[in-house]
Amino acid sequence: MGEPSAGVSSDRFADYGRPRRVDGGLRARSARGAIGRSWWSRRFLEVLESFALGTRLTRGRSYARAGQVLTLDITPGRVSAVVQGSRPQPYQVSIALEPFPAALWSRIEDELAGQAFFSARLLAGDLPDELEELFAAAGAPLFPRAVDELTQRCNCPDFAVPCKHLAATFYLLAEAFDADPFELLHWRGRSRAELLDELRNRRAAATGVTPPPVDPPSEPDGTASTVEVGAPVGAARALAGLSTTPLAEAADRFWSAPVPLPDRPPRLVTGTDLLLRQLGAPAPAIGGPGLLERLRRAYRAFGPADR
């Protein structure tokens, strides 16, 4: 539900007043101006604002900055929040967006693993903006294309959708994408761990290199779990897949440049009076233009002979 629609009296909402003050709520980081710093959060809010939701988002932004959102939870296909309004009991909010089916995710992961650019950026914890185009080409748009793709629910007494409680949740969701961009993909059906594991496995299958095993978990008492004897640990695990070079060959090449060096280092060819031309004439009290001309002749006289 949301605010009263056109033609419905708003008197029944007059007694609600200002929202109750909240201690420890999730407060938007930006105190003024636009919310959202990263491309995925700004793109998400651009899509919402393109739905012509008007002042509903403005009121929700005020709620988000006041810290009225108590909790925010992102799961595949659903965002759930608890928002404190003017009543004693907080409102329950949910925003549903259809997650991608497993077969579609498998096709996307094949596309991502097949392009080193995307694999490297994702494994480094980054979502490049080119990702949106790749998802769209695969028939899996990251962002909703129409407002009816979102199922919005709030148990407040307002009628219009979104109400200010839903709008506040949208803004906090955008900031959650700022903090962890993988939450956007999680909402669409793949957690960070699941996606990165799939990418590693697909890259390993394509290159024939087995990914290193995951570190064993610790026991409840803090001691390390039993490790298979002979298994590489520490730095040896990271270096296990690298080819070894004989020490003598590596030592011979240690001081060699990776590319041939020129006979003489490059030098920028400039006039000897370049600095004087940039500074301009000094003040009359210390010589004025006459001093500048004397300095210019001195620079030329004492400058390098091979200029």
Short mmCIF file of C-alpha atoms in Angstrom, two decimals:
data_model
loop_
_atom_site.label_atom_id
_atom_site.label_comp_id
_atom_site.label_asym_id
_atom_site.label_seq_id
_atom_site.Cartn_x
_atom_site.Cartn_y
_atom_site.Cartn_z
CA MET A 1 0.00 0.00 0.00
CA GLY A 2 1.09 3.65 -0.13
CA GLU A 3 -0.17 7.22 0.18
CA PRO A 4 -3.83 8.12 -0.51
CA SER A 5 -4.59 8.20 -4.21
CA ALA A 6 -6.28 11.13 -5.99
CA GLY A 7 -9.84 11.70 -4.83
CA VAL A 8 -9.32 10.05 -1.45
CA SER A 9 -9.40 12.34 1.56
CA SER A 10 -6.14 12.56 3.46
CA ASP A 11 -7.82 13.57 6.75
CA ARG A 12 -7.68 10.00 7.99
CA PHE A 13 -3.86 10.22 7.88
CA ALA A 14 -3.61 13.59 9.67
CA ASP A 15 -3.26 12.06 13.13
CA TYR A 16 -0.11 10.14 12.22
CA GLY A 17 2.13 13.21 12.38
CA ARG A 18 5.89 12.99 12.21
CA PRO A 19 7.66 9.64 12.33
CA ARG A 20 8.85 8.42 15.68
CA ARG A 21 12.49 9.11 16.37
CA VAL A 22 14.77 6.09 16.01
CA ASP A 23 18.06 5.33 17.75
CA GLY A 24 20.46 3.07 15.87
CA GLY A 25 18.55 2.99 12.58
CA LEU A 26 20.19 2.59 9.18
CA ARG A 27 20.90 6.17 8.19
CA ALA A 28 21.79 7.14 4.62
CA ARG A 29 25.39 8.34 4.38
CA SER A 30 24.59 11.37 2.20
CA ALA A 31 23.09 14.23 4.19
CA ARG A 32 21.99 16.17 1.09
CA GLY A 33 21.92 15.92 -2.67
CA ALA A 34 21.79 12.65 -4.55
CA ILE A 35 22.08 9.26 -2.86
CA GLY A 36 24.31 6.66 -4.46
CA ARG A 37 27.97 6.92 -5.48
CA SER A 38 28.73 3.84 -7.56
CA TRP A 39 27.42 3.26 -11.07
CA TRP A 40 25.14 0.38 -10.00
CA SER A 41 23.44 2.33 -7.20
CA ARG A 42 23.01 5.45 -9.35
CA ARG A 43 21.69 3.33 -12.22
CA PHE A 44 19.22 1.61 -9.89
CA LEU A 45 17.87 4.94 -8.63
CA GLU A 46 17.75 6.35 -12.18
CA VAL A 47 15.50 3.45 -13.14
CA LEU A 48 13.23 4.08 -10.17
CA GLU A 49 13.01 7.81 -10.85
CA SER A 50 12.20 7.09 -14.50
CA PHE A 51 8.96 5.48 -13.31
CA ALA A 52 7.67 9.00 -12.46
CA LEU A 53 7.11 8.25 -8.79
CA GLY A 54 7.35 11.96 -7.95
CA THR A 55 7.31 13.22 -4.38
CA ARG A 56 6.95 9.71 -2.96
CA LEU A 57 10.68 9.17 -3.46
CA THR A 58 11.43 12.58 -1.95
CA ARG A 59 9.62 11.67 1.28
CA GLY A 60 11.34 8.29 1.29
CA ARG A 61 14.73 9.97 0.96
CA SER A 62 13.97 12.02 4.08
CA TYR A 63 13.07 8.83 5.96
CA ALA A 64 16.30 7.18 4.80
CA ARG A 65 18.41 10.13 5.99
CA ALA A 66 16.60 10.26 9.31
CA GLY A 67 17.48 6.62 10.05
CA GLN A 68 13.88 5.37 10.05
CA VAL A 69 14.85 2.04 8.42
CA LEU A 70 15.58 -0.37 11.26
CA THR A 71 16.65 -3.45 9.28
CA LEU A 72 17.40 -4.31 5.66
CA ASP A 73 17.83 -7.87 4.43
CA ILE A 74 18.63 -8.90 0.84
CA THR A 75 17.89 -12.44 -0.32
CA PRO A 76 17.47 -13.91 -3.82
CA GLY A 77 14.36 -12.28 -5.28
CA ARG A 78 13.37 -10.31 -2.19
CA VAL A 79 14.40 -7.32 -0.10
CA SER A 80 12.83 -7.13 3.36
CA ALA A 81 12.94 -4.14 5.69
CA VAL A 82 11.45 -2.85 8.91
CA VAL A 83 10.68 0.89 8.82
CA GLN A 84 9.61 3.02 11.79
CA GLY A 85 6.78 5.40 10.97
CA SER A 86 4.62 7.56 13.22
CA ARG A 87 2.86 4.61 14.86
CA PRO A 88 4.43 2.67 17.73
CA GLN A 89 4.66 -0.52 15.68
CA PRO A 90 7.17 -0.39 12.78
CA TYR A 91 5.98 -1.30 9.30
CA GLN A 92 7.00 -4.45 7.44
CA VAL A 93 8.25 -3.75 3.91
CA SER A 94 9.15 -6.12 1.09
CA ILE A 95 10.31 -5.53 -2.49
CA ALA A 96 10.32 -8.60 -4.74
CA LEU A 97 12.09 -8.89 -8.09
CA GLU A 98 12.08 -12.17 -10.01
CA PRO A 99 15.50 -13.86 -9.70
CA PHE A 100 17.10 -15.33 -12.79
CA PRO A 101 16.51 -19.09 -13.20
CA ALA A 102 19.44 -21.48 -12.75
CA ALA A 103 19.77 -22.19 -16.48
CA LEU A 104 20.05 -18.47 -17.25
CA TRP A 105 22.63 -17.97 -14.51
CA SER A 106 24.65 -20.85 -15.95
CA ARG A 107 24.68 -19.17 -19.35
CA ILE A 108 25.72 -15.85 -17.80
CA GLU A 109 28.53 -17.52 -15.86
CA ASP A 110 29.80 -19.13 -19.07
CA GLU A 111 29.86 -15.66 -20.69
CA LEU A 112 31.66 -14.12 -17.71
CA ALA A 113 34.22 -16.91 -17.44
CA GLY A 114 34.91 -16.75 -21.17
CA GLN A 115 36.04 -13.12 -20.97
CA ALA A 116 39.16 -12.49 -18.91
CA PHE A 117 38.21 -8.84 -18.36
CA PHE A 118 35.02 -9.70 -16.49
CA SER A 119 36.52 -12.64 -14.62
CA ALA A 120 39.45 -10.57 -13.36
CA ARG A 121 37.29 -7.63 -12.28
CA LEU A 122 34.69 -9.80 -10.54
CA LEU A 123 37.28 -11.95 -8.79
CA ALA A 124 38.88 -8.69 -7.60
CA GLY A 125 35.55 -7.67 -6.06
CA ASP A 126 34.49 -5.10 -8.69
CA LEU A 127 31.43 -4.83 -10.92
CA PRO A 128 32.42 -2.99 -14.11
CA ASP A 129 29.70 -0.91 -15.74
CA GLU A 130 30.04 -3.00 -18.92
CA LEU A 131 28.41 -5.80 -16.91
CA GLU A 132 24.94 -4.33 -17.48
CA GLU A 133 25.35 -4.67 -21.25
CA LEU A 134 26.54 -8.28 -20.96
CA PHE A 135 23.55 -9.23 -18.79
CA ALA A 136 21.14 -7.49 -21.15
CA ALA A 137 22.62 -9.30 -24.16
CA ALA A 138 22.11 -12.59 -22.32
CA GLY A 139 18.42 -11.78 -21.82
CA ALA A 140 18.91 -11.03 -18.12
CA PRO A 141 18.59 -7.28 -17.48
CA LEU A 142 20.09 -6.39 -14.11
CA PHE A 143 17.55 -3.65 -13.37
CA PRO A 144 13.77 -3.71 -13.67
CA ARG A 145 12.50 -2.28 -16.96
CA ALA A 146 9.04 -1.38 -15.65
CA VAL A 147 7.63 -0.67 -12.23
CA ASP A 148 5.27 -3.65 -12.48
CA GLU A 149 8.29 -6.00 -12.41
CA LEU A 150 8.61 -5.06 -8.74
CA THR A 151 6.18 -6.47 -6.19
CA GLN A 152 6.05 -3.83 -3.44
CA ARG A 153 4.34 -4.43 -0.15
CA CYS A 154 4.03 -2.39 3.05
CA ASN A 155 1.51 -2.87 5.85
CA CYS A 156 1.10 0.87 6.43
CA PRO A 157 -2.38 2.45 5.91
CA ASP A 158 -1.35 4.48 2.82
CA PHE A 159 -2.74 3.45 -0.56
CA ALA A 160 -0.28 4.59 -3.25
CA VAL A 161 2.76 2.51 -4.17
CA PRO A 162 5.46 3.14 -3.27
CA CYS A 163 4.71 4.75 0.06
CA LYS A 164 7.45 6.64 1.89
CA HIS A 165 8.44 3.47 3.78
CA LEU A 166 9.01 1.57 0.53
CA ALA A 167 10.82 4.58 -0.97
CA ALA A 168 13.13 4.78 2.07
CA THR A 169 13.91 1.09 1.58
CA PHE A 170 14.79 1.75 -2.06
CA TYR A 171 17.32 4.40 -1.07
CA LEU A 172 18.91 2.25 1.62
CA LEU A 173 19.04 -0.59 -0.91
CA ALA A 174 20.97 1.68 -3.30
CA GLU A 175 23.47 2.43 -0.54
CA ALA A 176 23.75 -1.29 0.18
CA PHE A 177 24.81 -1.69 -3.47
CA ASP A 178 27.44 1.00 -2.83
CA ALA A 179 28.81 -0.93 0.14
CA ASP A 180 28.77 -4.30 -1.63
CA PRO A 181 27.93 -4.34 -5.36
CA PHE A 182 27.49 -8.11 -5.28
CA GLU A 183 24.26 -7.56 -3.34
CA LEU A 184 22.70 -6.53 -6.65
CA LEU A 185 23.56 -9.92 -8.12
CA HIS A 186 22.46 -11.61 -4.88
CA TRP A 187 19.03 -10.01 -5.29
CA ARG A 188 18.98 -11.49 -8.79
CA GLY A 189 19.74 -14.97 -7.51
CA ARG A 190 23.52 -15.45 -7.05
CA SER A 191 25.49 -14.74 -3.89
CA ARG A 192 29.06 -13.51 -4.12
CA ALA A 193 30.49 -16.86 -2.97
CA GLU A 194 28.38 -18.87 -5.43
CA LEU A 195 29.23 -16.65 -8.39
CA LEU A 196 32.97 -16.49 -7.73
CA ASP A 197 33.16 -20.25 -7.15
CA GLU A 198 31.44 -20.85 -10.49
CA LEU A 199 33.81 -18.45 -12.25
CA ARG A 200 36.89 -20.10 -10.72
CA ASN A 201 35.68 -23.56 -11.68
CA ARG A 202 34.85 -22.52 -15.25
CA ARG A 203 38.16 -20.73 -15.69
CA ALA A 204 39.98 -23.76 -14.30
CA ALA A 205 38.16 -26.08 -16.70
CA ALA A 206 39.06 -23.82 -19.63
CA THR A 207 42.74 -23.48 -18.72
CA GLY A 208 43.33 -26.93 -17.26
CA VAL A 209 44.63 -25.46 -14.00
CA THR A 210 43.02 -26.80 -10.84
CA PRO A 211 42.09 -23.97 -8.45
CA PRO A 212 43.84 -24.13 -5.06
CA PRO A 213 41.86 -25.75 -2.25
CA VAL A 214 40.07 -23.57 0.24
CA ASP A 215 41.79 -23.05 3.61
CA PRO A 216 40.52 -25.62 6.15
CA PRO A 217 38.22 -24.24 8.84
CA SER A 218 39.35 -23.84 12.41
CA GLU A 219 38.08 -26.05 15.20
CA PRO A 220 35.79 -24.54 17.86
CA ASP A 221 38.71 -24.39 20.31
CA GLY A 222 40.70 -22.22 17.89
CA THR A 223 43.12 -24.92 16.69
CA ALA A 224 43.50 -25.57 12.99
CA SER A 225 41.78 -28.55 11.45
CA THR A 226 43.84 -31.50 10.28
CA VAL A 227 45.58 -30.86 6.94
CA GLU A 228 46.44 -33.63 4.56
CA VAL A 229 50.13 -34.51 4.79
CA GLY A 230 52.05 -33.22 1.78
CA ALA A 231 49.40 -30.73 0.74
CA PRO A 232 50.84 -27.29 -0.14
CA VAL A 233 50.21 -24.61 2.46
CA GLY A 234 50.88 -20.90 2.77
CA ALA A 235 52.87 -19.34 -0.07
CA ALA A 236 53.52 -22.78 -1.56
CA ARG A 237 49.80 -23.10 -2.31
CA ALA A 238 49.76 -19.78 -4.21
CA LEU A 239 52.92 -20.71 -6.15
CA ALA A 240 51.99 -24.31 -6.82
CA GLY A 241 50.63 -23.67 -10.32
CA LEU A 242 53.55 -21.54 -11.51
CA SER A 243 56.25 -22.91 -13.79
CA THR A 244 59.71 -23.17 -12.23
CA THR A 245 62.77 -21.54 -13.82
CA PRO A 246 66.28 -22.92 -13.14
CA LEU A 247 68.10 -20.76 -10.62
CA ALA A 248 71.14 -20.24 -12.87
CA GLU A 249 68.96 -18.94 -15.69
CA ALA A 250 66.99 -16.67 -13.37
CA ALA A 251 70.22 -15.26 -11.87
CA ASP A 252 71.67 -14.52 -15.32
CA ARG A 253 68.58 -12.54 -16.24
CA PHE A 254 68.13 -10.80 -12.91
CA TRP A 255 69.72 -7.49 -13.96
CA SER A 256 68.47 -7.59 -17.54
CA ALA A 257 65.87 -5.11 -18.70
CA PRO A 258 62.56 -6.68 -19.83
CA VAL A 259 62.78 -4.70 -23.09
CA PRO A 260 65.84 -3.31 -24.97
CA LEU A 261 66.88 0.11 -23.73
CA PRO A 262 67.74 3.00 -26.10
CA ASP A 263 71.39 4.01 -26.51
CA ARG A 264 70.64 7.35 -24.85
CA PRO A 265 67.81 8.13 -22.46
CA PRO A 266 65.01 10.19 -23.98
CA ARG A 267 65.22 13.93 -23.34
CA LEU A 268 62.65 16.62 -23.82
CA VAL A 269 64.03 19.23 -26.23
CA THR A 270 63.24 22.71 -24.89
CA GLY A 271 64.71 26.17 -25.09
CA THR A 272 67.07 27.24 -22.34
CA ASP A 273 64.83 30.20 -21.49
CA LEU A 274 61.63 28.18 -21.13
CA LEU A 275 61.36 28.95 -17.42
CA LEU A 276 61.89 32.65 -17.99
CA ARG A 277 59.10 32.72 -20.58
CA GLN A 278 56.75 31.04 -18.14
CA LEU A 279 57.54 33.35 -15.21
CA GLY A 280 57.35 36.62 -17.10
CA ALA A 281 59.14 39.86 -16.29
CA PRO A 282 60.21 40.47 -12.67
CA ALA A 283 59.09 43.51 -10.69
CA PRO A 284 60.70 46.85 -11.53
CA ALA A 285 62.20 47.00 -8.04
CA ILE A 286 64.56 44.11 -8.87
CA GLY A 287 65.32 44.95 -12.47
CA GLY A 288 62.15 44.59 -14.49
CA PRO A 289 62.31 43.55 -18.19
CA GLY A 290 65.99 44.52 -18.35
CA LEU A 291 66.89 41.86 -15.78
CA LEU A 292 64.84 39.32 -17.70
CA GLU A 293 66.80 40.00 -20.90
CA ARG A 294 70.16 39.74 -19.08
CA LEU A 295 69.13 36.43 -17.56
CA ARG A 296 68.02 35.16 -20.97
CA ARG A 297 71.46 35.95 -22.48
CA ALA A 298 73.17 34.28 -19.52
CA TYR A 299 71.02 31.13 -19.91
CA ARG A 300 71.96 30.93 -23.57
CA ALA A 301 75.65 31.50 -22.87
CA PHE A 302 75.90 28.88 -20.15
CA GLY A 303 73.39 26.41 -21.59
CA PRO A 304 74.44 22.92 -22.82
CA ALA A 305 76.48 22.94 -26.04
CA ASP A 306 74.41 20.08 -27.60
CA ARG A 307 71.00 21.65 -27.16
#
